Short mmCIF file of C-alpha atoms in Angstrom, two decimals:
data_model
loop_
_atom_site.label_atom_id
_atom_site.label_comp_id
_atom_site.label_asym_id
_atom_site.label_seq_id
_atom_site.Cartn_x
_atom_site.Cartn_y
_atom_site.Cartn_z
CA UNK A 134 -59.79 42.49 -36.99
CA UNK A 135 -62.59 39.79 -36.82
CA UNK A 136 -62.59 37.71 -33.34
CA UNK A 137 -65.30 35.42 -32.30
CA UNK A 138 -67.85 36.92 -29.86
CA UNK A 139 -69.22 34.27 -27.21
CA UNK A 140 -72.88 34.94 -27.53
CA UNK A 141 -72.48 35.94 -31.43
CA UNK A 142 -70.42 33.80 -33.79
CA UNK A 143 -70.15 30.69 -31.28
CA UNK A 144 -73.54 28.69 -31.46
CA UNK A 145 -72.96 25.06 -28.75
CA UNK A 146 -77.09 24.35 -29.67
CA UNK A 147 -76.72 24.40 -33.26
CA UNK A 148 -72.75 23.27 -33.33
CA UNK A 149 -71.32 25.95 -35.70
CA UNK A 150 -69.22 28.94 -35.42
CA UNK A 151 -69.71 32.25 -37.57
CA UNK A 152 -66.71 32.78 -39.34
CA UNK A 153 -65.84 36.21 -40.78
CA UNK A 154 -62.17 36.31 -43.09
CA UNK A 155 -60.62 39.58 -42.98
CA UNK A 156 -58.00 38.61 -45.47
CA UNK A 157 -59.94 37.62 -48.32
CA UNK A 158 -63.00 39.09 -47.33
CA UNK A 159 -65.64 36.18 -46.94
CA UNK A 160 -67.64 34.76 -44.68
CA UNK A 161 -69.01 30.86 -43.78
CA UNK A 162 -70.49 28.79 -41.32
CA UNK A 163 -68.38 25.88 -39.71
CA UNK A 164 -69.20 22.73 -37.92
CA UNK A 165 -68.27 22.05 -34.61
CA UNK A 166 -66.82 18.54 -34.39
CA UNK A 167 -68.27 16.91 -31.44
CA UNK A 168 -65.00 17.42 -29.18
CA UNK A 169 -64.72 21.11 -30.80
CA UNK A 170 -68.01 21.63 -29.33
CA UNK A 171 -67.66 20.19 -25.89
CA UNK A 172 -64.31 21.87 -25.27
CA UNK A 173 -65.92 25.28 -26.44
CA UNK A 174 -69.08 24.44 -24.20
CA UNK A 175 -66.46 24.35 -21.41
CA UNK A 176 -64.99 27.49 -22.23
CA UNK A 177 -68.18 29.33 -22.49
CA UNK A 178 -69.17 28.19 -18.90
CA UNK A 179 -65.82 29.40 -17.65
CA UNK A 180 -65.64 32.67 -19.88
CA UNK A 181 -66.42 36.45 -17.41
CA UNK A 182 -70.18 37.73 -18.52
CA UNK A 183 -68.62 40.74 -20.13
CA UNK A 184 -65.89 39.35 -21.95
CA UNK A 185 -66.63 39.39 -25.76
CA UNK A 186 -63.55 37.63 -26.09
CA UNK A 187 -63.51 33.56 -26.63
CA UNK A 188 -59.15 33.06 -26.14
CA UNK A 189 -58.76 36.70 -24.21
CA UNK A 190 -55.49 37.29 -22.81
CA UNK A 191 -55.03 37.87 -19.31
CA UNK A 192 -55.68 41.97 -19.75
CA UNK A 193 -58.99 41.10 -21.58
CA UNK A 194 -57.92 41.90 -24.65
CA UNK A 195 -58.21 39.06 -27.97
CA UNK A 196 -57.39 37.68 -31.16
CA UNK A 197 -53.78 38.78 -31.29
CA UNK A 198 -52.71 38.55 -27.82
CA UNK A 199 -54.46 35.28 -28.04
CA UNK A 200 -52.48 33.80 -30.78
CA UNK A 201 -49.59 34.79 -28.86
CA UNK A 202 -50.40 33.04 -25.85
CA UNK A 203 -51.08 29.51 -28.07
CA UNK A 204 -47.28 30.18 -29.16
CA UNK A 205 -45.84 30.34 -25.75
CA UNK A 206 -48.30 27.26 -24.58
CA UNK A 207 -46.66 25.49 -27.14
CA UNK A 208 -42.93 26.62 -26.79
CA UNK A 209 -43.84 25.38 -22.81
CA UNK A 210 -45.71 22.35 -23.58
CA UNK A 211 -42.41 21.47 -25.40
CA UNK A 212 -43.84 21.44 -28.91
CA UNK A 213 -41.44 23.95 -30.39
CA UNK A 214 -38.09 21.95 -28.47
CA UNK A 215 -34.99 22.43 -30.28
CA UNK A 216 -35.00 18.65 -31.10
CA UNK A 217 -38.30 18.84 -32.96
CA UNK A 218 -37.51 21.82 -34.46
CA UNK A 219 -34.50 20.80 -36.15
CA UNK A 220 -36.83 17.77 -37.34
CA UNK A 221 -40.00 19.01 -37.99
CA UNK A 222 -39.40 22.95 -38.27
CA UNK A 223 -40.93 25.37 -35.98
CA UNK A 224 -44.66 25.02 -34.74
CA UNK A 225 -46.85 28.20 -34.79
CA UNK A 226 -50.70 28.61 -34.78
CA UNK A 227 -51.18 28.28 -38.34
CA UNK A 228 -49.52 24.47 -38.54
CA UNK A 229 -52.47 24.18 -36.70
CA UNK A 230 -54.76 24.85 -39.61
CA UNK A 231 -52.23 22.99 -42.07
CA UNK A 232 -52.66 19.94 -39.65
CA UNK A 233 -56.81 20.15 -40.01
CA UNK A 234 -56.03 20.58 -43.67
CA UNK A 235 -53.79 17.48 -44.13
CA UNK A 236 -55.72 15.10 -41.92
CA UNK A 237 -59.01 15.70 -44.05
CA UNK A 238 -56.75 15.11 -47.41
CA UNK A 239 -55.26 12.19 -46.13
CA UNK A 240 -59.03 10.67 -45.00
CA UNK A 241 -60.66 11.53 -48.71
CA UNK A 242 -61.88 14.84 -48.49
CA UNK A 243 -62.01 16.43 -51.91
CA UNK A 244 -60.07 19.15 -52.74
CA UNK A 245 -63.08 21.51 -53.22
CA UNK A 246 -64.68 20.92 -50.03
CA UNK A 247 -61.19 21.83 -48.47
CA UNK A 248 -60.68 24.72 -50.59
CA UNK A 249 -64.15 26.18 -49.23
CA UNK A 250 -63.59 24.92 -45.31
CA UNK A 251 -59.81 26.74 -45.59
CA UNK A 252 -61.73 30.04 -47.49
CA UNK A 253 -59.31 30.12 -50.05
CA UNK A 254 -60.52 32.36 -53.08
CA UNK A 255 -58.82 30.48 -55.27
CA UNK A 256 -58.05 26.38 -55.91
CA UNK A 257 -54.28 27.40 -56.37
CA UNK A 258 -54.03 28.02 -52.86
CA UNK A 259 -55.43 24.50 -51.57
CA UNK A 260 -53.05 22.92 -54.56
CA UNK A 261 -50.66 22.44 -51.70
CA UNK A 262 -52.32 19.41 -49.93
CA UNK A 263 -52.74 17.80 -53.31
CA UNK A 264 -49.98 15.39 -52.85
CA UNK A 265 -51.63 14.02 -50.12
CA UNK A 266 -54.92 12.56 -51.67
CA UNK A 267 -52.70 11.12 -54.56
CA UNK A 268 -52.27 7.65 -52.81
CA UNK A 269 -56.24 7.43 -52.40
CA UNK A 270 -56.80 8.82 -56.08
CA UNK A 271 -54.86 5.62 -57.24
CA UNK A 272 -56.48 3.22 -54.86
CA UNK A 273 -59.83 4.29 -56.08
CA UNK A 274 -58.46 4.15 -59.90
CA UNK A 275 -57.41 0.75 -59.22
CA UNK A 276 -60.97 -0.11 -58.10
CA UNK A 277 -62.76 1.35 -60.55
CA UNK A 278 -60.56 -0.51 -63.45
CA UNK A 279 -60.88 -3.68 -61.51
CA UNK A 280 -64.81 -3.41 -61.35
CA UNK A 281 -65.14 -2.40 -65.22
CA UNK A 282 -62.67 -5.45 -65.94
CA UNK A 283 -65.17 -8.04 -63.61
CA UNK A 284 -68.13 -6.72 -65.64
#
């Protein structure tokens, strides 16, 4: 099971992070986003020496523990309430990634360049967010006609 490693696949100078996908076996380098990259900076200065770990549970250990520990922050935070369950369904670590997915959609960022920031091996699997960019595919329809019909 891939995890990151502090001093490996987490690089604050150049802002990326290694990335390393066990399920569909491929690799890529992310950007940090500016506040990805100050909150990890802050995590780095707090992190034990001889930790390998970035999220380590309390026993050292990481990944899985980890994402374990994000799901009962959020079931305390009061994310996962009964009220907003019932509404919105229940939240776990990987609405997480289908919330980074449907913000970039939503703000005109192609398909494509989703499908290769997710690491999905196919464009069947990023198919999903489609609906989303339909609103801006018309908009920019509607310009385009409107510019060919001035000209």
């Amino acid at each position: 099971m891939w995890t990151p490693n502090l001093r490996e696949d987490v690089d604050t100078k150049d802002g990326t992070l290694s990335l390393y996908r066990p399920k569909v076996h491929n690799s890529s380098v992310l950007r940090l986003s500016k506040r990805l990259k100050e909150r990890l900076e802050t995590r780095l200065e707090k992190a034990h020496p001889r930790n390998p770990y970035l999220f380590a549970s309390k026993t050292g250990e990481g990944h899985v523990l980890s994402c374990r520990s994000i799901g009962r922050t959020m079931d305390r935070v009061g994310i996962n309430a009964t009220h907003r369950v019932e509404r919105y369904g229940k939240a776990t670590i990987h609405s997480l990634r289908d919330t980074f997915a449907s913000r970039l959609v939503s703000q005109g960022i192609s398909l494509y360049d989703l499908q290769m920031l997710l690491g999905h091996a196919s464009p069947t699997m990023t198919q999903k967010y489609a609906h989303l960019s339909v609103q801006d595919s018309a908009k920019r329809a509607v310009k385009v006609l409107d510019e060919l019909h001035a000209a």
